[in-house]
CSV table of C-alpha atoms in Angstrom, one decimal:
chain,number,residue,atom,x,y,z
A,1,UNK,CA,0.0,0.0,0.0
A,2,UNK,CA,1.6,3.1,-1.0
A,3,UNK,CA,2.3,6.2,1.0
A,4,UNK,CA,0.9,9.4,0.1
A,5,UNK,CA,2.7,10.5,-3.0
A,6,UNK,CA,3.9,14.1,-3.8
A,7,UNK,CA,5.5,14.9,-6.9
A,8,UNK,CA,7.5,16.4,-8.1
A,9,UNK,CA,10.6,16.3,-4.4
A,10,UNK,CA,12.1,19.5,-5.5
A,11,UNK,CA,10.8,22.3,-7.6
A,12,UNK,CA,13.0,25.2,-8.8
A,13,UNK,CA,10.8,28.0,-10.0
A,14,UNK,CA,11.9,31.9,-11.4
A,15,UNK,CA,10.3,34.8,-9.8
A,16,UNK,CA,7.3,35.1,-11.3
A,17,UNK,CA,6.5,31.4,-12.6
A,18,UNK,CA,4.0,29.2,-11.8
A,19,UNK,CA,4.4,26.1,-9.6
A,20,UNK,CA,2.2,23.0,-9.5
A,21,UNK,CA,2.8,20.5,-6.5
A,22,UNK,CA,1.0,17.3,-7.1
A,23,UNK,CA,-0.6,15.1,-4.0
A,24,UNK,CA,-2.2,11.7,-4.4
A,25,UNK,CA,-3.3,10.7,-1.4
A,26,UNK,CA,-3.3,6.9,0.4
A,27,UNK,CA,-5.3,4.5,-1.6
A,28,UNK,CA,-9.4,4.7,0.1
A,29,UNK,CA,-8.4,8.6,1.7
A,30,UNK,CA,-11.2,10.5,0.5
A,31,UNK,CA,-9.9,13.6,2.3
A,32,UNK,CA,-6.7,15.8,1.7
A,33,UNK,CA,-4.9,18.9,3.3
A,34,UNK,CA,-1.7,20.7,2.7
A,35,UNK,CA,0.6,22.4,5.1
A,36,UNK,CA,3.4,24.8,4.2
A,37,UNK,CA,6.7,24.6,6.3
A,38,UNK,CA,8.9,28.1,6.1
A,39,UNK,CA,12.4,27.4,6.9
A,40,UNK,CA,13.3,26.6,10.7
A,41,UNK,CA,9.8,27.1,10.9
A,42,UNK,CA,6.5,24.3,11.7
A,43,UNK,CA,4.3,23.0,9.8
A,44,UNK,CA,1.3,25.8,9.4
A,45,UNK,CA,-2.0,24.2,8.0
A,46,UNK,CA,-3.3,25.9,4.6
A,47,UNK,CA,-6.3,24.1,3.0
A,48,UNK,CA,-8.6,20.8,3.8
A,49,UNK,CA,-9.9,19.7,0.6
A,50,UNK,CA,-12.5,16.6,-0.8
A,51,UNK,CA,-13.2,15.3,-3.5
A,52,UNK,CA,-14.1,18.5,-5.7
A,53,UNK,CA,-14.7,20.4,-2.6
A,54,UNK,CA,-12.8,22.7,-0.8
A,55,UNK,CA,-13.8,22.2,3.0
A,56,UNK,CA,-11.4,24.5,4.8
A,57,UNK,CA,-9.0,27.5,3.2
A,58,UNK,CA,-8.6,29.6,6.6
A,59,UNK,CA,-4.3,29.2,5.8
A,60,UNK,CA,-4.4,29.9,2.4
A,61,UNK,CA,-2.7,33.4,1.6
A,62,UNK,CA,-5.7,35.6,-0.3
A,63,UNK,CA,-3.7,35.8,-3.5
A,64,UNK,CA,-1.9,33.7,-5.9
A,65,UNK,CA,-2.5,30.4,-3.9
A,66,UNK,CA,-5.2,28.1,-4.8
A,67,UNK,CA,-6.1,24.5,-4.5
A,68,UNK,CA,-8.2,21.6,-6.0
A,69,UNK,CA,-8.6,17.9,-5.5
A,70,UNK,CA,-10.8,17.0,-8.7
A,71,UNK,CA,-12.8,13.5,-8.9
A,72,UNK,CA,-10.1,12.1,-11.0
A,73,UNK,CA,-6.2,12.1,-10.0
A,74,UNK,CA,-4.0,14.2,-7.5
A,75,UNK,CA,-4.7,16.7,-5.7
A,76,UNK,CA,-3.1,20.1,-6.8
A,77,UNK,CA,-1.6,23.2,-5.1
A,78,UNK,CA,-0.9,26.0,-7.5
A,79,UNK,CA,1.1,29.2,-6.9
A,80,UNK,CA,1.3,32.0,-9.3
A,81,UNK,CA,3.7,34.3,-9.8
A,82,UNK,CA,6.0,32.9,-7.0
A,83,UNK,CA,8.2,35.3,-5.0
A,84,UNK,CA,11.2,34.3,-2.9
A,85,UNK,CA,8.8,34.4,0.1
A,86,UNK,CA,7.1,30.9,-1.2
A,87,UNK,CA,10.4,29.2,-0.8
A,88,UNK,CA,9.4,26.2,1.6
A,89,UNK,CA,8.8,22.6,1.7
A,90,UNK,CA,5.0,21.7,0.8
A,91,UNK,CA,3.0,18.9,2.5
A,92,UNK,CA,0.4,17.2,1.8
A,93,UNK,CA,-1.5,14.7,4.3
A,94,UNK,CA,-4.4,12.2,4.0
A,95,UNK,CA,-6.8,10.8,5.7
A,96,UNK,CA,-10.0,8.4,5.0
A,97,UNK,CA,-12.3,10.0,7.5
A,98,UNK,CA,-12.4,13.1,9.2
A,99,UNK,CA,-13.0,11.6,12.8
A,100,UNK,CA,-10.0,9.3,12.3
A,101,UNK,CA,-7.4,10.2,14.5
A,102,UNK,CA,-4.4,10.1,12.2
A,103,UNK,CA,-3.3,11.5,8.6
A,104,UNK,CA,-0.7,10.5,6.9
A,105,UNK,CA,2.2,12.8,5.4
A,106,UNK,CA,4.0,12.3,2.5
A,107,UNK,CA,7.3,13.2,2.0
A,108,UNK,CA,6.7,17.5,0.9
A,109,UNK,CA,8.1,19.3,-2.3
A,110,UNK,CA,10.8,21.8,-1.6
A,111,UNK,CA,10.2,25.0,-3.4
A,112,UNK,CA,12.8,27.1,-4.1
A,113,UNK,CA,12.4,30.2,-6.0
A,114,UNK,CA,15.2,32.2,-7.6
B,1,UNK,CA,-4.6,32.1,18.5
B,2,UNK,CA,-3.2,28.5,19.2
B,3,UNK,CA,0.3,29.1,20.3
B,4,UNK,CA,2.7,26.0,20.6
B,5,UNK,CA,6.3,26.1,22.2
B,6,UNK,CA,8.6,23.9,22.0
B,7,UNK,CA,11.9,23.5,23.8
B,8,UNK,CA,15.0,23.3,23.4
B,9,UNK,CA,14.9,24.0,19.4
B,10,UNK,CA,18.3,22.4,19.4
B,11,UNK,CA,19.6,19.5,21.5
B,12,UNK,CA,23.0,17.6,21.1
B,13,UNK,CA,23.2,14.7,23.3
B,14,UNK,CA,25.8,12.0,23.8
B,15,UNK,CA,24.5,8.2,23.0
B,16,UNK,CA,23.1,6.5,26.3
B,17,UNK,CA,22.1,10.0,28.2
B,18,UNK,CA,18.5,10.9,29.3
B,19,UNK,CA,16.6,14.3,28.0
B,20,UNK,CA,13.5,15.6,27.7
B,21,UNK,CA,11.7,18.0,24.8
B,22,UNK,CA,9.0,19.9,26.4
B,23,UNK,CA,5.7,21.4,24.4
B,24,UNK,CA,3.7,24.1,25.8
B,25,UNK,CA,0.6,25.0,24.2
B,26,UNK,CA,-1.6,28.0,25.2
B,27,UNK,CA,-5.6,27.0,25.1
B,28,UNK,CA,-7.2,23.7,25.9
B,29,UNK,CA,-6.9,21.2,23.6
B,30,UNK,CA,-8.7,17.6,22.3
B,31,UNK,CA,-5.2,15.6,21.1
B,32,UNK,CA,-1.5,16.2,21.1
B,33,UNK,CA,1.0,14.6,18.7
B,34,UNK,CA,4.1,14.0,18.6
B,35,UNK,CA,5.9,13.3,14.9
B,36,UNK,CA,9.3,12.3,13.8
B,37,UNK,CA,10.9,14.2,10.7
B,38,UNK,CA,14.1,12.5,9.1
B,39,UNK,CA,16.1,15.2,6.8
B,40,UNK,CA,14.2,14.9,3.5
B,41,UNK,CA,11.8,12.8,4.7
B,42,UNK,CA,8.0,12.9,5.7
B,43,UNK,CA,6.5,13.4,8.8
B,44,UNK,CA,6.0,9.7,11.4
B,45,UNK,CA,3.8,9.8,13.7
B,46,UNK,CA,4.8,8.9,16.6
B,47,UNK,CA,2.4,9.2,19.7
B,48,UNK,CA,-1.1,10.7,20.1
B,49,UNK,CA,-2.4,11.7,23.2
B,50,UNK,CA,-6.0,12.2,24.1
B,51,UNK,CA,-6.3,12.6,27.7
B,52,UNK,CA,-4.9,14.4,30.7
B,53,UNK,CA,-2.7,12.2,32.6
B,54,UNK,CA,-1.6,10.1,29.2
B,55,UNK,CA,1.2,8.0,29.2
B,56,UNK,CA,2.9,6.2,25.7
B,57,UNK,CA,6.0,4.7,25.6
B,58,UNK,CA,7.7,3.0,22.4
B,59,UNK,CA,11.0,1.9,22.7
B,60,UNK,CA,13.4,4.6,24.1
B,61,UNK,CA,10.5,7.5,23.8
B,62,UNK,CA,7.5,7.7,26.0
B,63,UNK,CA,5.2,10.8,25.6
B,64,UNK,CA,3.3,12.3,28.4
B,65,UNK,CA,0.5,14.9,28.6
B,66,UNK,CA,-0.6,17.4,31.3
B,67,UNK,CA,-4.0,19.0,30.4
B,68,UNK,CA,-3.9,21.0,33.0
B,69,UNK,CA,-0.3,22.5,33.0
B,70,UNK,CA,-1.1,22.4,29.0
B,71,UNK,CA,2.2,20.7,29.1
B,72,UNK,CA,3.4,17.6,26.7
B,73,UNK,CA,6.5,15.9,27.3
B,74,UNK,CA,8.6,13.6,25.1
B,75,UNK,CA,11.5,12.0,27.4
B,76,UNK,CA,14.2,9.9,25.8
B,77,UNK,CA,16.4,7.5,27.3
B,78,UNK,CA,19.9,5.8,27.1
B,79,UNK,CA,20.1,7.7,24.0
B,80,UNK,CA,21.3,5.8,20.3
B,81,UNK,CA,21.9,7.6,17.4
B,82,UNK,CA,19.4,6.3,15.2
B,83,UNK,CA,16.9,8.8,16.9
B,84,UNK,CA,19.0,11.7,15.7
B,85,UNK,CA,16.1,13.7,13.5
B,86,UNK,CA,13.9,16.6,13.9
B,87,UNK,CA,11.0,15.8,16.4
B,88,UNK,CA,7.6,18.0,16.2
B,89,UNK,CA,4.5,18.2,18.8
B,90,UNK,CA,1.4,19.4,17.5
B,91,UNK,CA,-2.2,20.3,19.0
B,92,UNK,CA,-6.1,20.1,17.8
B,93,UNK,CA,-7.6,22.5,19.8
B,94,UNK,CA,-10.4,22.1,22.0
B,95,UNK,CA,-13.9,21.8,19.9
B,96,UNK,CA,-11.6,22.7,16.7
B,97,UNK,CA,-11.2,20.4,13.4
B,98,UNK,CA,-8.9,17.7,13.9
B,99,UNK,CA,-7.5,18.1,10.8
B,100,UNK,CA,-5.8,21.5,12.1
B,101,UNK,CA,-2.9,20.9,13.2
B,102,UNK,CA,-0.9,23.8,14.7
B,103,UNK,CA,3.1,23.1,14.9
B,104,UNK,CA,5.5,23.8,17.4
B,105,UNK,CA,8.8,24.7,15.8
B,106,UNK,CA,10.2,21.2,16.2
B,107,UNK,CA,13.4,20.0,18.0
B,108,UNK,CA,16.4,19.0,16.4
B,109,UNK,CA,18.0,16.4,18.1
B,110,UNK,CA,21.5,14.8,17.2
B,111,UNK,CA,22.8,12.0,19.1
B,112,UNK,CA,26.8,11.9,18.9
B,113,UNK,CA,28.3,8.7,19.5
């Protein structure tokens, strides 16, 4: 049974580009939630998403961050127009029910913008 | 706002020696965790604890909670190197969502042989 699966490990993105962090969560986890991790930093929770619905966006910054987890394939974090301030590792969790009382972290993408 | 404090950030430790990381946490809360980062790596879960007064132990780490004192321990003992990694408590609070989490800054631990 695989893990949850981020791709791509490490993204190197210009000032200004777009970046795309992939999630697919455990096999039979319905439910999905990202957390950002600045640099000497925790974890800080951004979004809870379902399938096609996003429950929970109360971390999300207002601009240039937004998230979907559609009814087919990963779950995907998009940032536009990166700055230097989104260099951080990117995690996604998973979980098959919202009462359970565990989710399960992938390994993160590392952002780093230049 | 759900503070979390955890200290020391930064503890070297010779192998067979005792310590303890300590997590404060500043309103009431439903579960603590404690996870287990290795560099690169995800995030392992280690210990969850629900109740005041509880007590987990798994090999050299044992986890304890104080509800009251808002106080979460994580004690190791006889220290080997193969727990050298970055170790991270983190609290649901009281009524809130479990699925939001709110991290302390996480411990870096290095055991030196």
């Amino acid at each position: 049974n695989a893990g949850v699966m981020q791709n791509p490990r490490h993204l190197v993105r210009r000032r200004g580009q777009e970046a795309r962090l992939r999630c697919s969560p455990m096999k039979g986890h319905s439910h999905v939630y990202w957390y950002r991790q600045l640099p000497e930093e925790g974890l800080k929770f951004m979004v809870y998403l379902q399938k096609e619905n996003i429950i929970d966006e109360s971390g999300m910054p207002k601009e240039r961050f937004s998230a979907e987890f559609p009814k087919e394939g990963p779950s995907i974090l998009r940032i536009q127009q990166v700055v230097r301030g989104d260099s951080a590792a990117y995690f996604c969790a998973s979980s098959p029910l919202i009462s359970n009382t565990e989710a399960f972290f992938g390994q993160g993408t590392r952002l780093t913008v230049v | 706002e759900l503070k979390v404090e955890q200290n020391p950030l930064f503890l070297s430790m010779q192998e067979g020696k005792n310590y303890t990381i300590y997590c404060n946490y500043s309103t009431t809360s439903d579960r603590l965790y404690w996870y287990r980062q290795d560099p690169g790596k995800s995030l392992e879960s280690l210990f969850v604890l629900l109740s005041n007064g509880a007590v987990k132990q798994e090999g050299r780490l044992m986890a304890s909670l104080d509800t009251k004192a808002r106080l979460s321990t994580l004690h190791i003992t006889a220290a080997v190197h193969d727990l050298s990694a970055t170790y991270f408590c983190a609290v649901v609070v009281s009524g809130g969502s479990n699925y939001k989490l709110t991290f302390g800054k996480g411990t870096l631990l290095t055991v030196n042989p």
